[in-house]
Coordinates of C-alpha atoms in Angstrom, one line a residue:
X24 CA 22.0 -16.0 -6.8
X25 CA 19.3 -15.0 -8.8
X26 CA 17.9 -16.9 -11.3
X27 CA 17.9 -16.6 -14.9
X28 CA 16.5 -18.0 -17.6
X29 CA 17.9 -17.1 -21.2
X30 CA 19.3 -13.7 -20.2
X31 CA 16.3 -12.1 -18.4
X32 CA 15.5 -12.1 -14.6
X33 CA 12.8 -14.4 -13.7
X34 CA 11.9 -12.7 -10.5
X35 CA 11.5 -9.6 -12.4
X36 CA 9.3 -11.3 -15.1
X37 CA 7.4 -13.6 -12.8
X38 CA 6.6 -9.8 -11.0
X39 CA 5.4 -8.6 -14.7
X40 CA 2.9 -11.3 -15.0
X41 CA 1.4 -11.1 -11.1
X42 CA 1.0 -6.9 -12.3
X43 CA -0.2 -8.5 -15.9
X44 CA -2.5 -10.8 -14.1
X45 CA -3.3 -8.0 -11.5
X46 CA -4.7 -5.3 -14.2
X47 CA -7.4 -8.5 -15.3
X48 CA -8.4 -8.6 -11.9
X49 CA -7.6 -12.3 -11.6
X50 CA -5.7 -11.8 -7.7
X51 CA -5.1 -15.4 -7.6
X52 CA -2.7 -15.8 -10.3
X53 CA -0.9 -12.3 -9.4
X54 CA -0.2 -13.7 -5.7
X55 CA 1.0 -16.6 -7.7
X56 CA 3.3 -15.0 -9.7
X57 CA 4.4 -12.3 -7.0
X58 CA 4.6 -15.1 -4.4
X59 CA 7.5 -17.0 -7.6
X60 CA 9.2 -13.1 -7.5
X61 CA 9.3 -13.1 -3.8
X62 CA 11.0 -16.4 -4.1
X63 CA 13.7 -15.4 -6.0
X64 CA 14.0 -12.2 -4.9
X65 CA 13.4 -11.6 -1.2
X66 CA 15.1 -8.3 -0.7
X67 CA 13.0 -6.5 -3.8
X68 CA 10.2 -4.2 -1.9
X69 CA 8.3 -3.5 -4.9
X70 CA 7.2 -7.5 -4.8
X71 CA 6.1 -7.2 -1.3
X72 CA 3.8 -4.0 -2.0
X73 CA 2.9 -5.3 -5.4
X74 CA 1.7 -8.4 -3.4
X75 CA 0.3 -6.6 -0.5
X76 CA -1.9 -4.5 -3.1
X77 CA -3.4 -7.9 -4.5
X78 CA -4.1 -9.3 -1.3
X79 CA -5.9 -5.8 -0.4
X80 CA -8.2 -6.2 -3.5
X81 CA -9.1 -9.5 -1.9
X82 CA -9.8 -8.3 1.4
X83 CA -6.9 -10.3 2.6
X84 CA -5.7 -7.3 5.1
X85 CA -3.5 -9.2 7.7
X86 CA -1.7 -10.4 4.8
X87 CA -1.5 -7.4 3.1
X88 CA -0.3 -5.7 6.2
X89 CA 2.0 -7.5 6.3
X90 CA 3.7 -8.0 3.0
X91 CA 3.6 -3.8 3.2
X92 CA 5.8 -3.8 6.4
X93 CA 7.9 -6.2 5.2
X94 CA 8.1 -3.7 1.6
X95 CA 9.0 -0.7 4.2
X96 CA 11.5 -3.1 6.5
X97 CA 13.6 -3.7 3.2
X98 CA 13.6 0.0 1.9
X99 CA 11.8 2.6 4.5
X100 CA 11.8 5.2 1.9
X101 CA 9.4 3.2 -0.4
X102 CA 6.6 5.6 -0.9
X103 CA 4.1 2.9 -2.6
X104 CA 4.2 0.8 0.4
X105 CA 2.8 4.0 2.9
X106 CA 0.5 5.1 0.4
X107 CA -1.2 1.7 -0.1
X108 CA -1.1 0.5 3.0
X109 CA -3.2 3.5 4.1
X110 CA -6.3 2.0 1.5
X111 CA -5.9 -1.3 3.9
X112 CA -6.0 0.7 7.5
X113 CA -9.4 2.5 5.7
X114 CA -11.0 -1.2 5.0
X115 CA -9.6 -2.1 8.2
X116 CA -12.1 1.1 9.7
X117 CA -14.6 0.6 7.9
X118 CA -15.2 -2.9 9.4
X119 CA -14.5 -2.8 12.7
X120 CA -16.5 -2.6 15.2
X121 CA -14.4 -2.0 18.6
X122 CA -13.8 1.6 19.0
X123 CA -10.2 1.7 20.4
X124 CA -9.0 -0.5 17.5
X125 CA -10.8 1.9 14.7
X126 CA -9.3 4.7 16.4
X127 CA -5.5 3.2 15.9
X128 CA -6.2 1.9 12.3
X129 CA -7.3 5.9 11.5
X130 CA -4.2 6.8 13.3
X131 CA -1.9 4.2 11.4
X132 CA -3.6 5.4 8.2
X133 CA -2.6 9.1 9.1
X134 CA 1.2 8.2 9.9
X135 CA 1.4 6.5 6.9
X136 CA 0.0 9.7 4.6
X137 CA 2.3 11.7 6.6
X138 CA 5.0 9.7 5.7
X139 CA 4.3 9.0 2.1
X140 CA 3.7 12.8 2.2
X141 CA 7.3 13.0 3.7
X142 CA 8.3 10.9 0.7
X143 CA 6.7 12.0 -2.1
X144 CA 5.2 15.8 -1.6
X145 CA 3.5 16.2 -4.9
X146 CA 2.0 13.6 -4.8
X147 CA -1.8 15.3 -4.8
X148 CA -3.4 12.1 -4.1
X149 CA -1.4 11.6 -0.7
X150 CA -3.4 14.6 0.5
X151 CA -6.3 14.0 -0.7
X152 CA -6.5 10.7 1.1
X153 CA -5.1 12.2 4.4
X154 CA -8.4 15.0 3.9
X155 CA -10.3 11.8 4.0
X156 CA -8.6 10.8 7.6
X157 CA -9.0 14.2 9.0
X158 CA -12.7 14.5 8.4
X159 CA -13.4 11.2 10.0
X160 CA -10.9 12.2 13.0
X161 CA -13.3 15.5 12.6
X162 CA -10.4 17.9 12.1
X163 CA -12.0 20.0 9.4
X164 CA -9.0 22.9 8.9
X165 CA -6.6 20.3 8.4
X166 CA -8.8 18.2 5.6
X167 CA -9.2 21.6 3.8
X168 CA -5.8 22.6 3.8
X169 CA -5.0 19.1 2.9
X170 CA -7.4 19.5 -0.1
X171 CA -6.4 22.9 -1.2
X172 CA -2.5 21.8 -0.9
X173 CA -4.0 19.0 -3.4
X174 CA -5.6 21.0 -5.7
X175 CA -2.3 23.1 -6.3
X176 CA -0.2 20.3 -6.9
X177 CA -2.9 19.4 -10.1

């Protein structure tokens, strides 16, 4: 049963403030809030990717790994949770320091812009950010047809 308070769904209000809270930058009070949704609502994937994007601005990235699979277990066709989940694989590079592990976080963040490509083909942002993975995976051809199949789409 979901809960409801004076004909409006709480989860889905509770997620309006944490995206509310988000846009002021104040993370805490949107993991707060998306944490109440979640709650409520545990089978809603935008609350999980919502959340997963918070915890990513906070350089929370296990978490936020994790609230994006769980986003993807409930609906594997949810676009938003590839796409963002590649911006936590790229932090995820950026910091490491063991090659074999920043070779498979460049590799997840590619499968996910393939898939979110998959998802959502005009989407020129989607190829603009796999261009990015290319050129650090040194496959120049591919990041500038990834960038010229971007450009078209604008």
């Amino acid at each position: 049963i979901v809960a409801k308070k004076h004909g409006c769904d709480l989860a889905v209000f509770y997620n309006s403030m944490a995206v509310a809270y988000s846009n002021k930058d104040n993370h805490k009070k949107a993991l707060d809030f998306y944490t109440k949704a979640i709650r409520l609502n545990k089978e809603n994937a935008a609350y999980y990717c919502n959340r997963g994007c918070s915890y990513d601005d906070i350089d929370k990235l296990d978490e936020a790994l994790k609230d994006y699979a769980r986003a993807i277990e409930i609906d594997d066709e949810f676009y938003e949770a590839y796409f963002n989940r590649n911006f936590t694989y790229d932090k995820l590079w950026k910091i490491e320091t063991d090659e074999v592990k920043k070779k498979q976080y460049i590799q997840n963040r590619m499968n996910d812009l393939k898939k979110a490509i998959e998802l959502n083909p005009n989407n020129h942002s989607a190829y603009e950010k796999r261009a990015e993975a290319h050129n650090v995976m040194l496959r120049s051809g591919k990041a500038r047809k990834d960038l010229i199949k971007s450009q078209q789409i604008l």
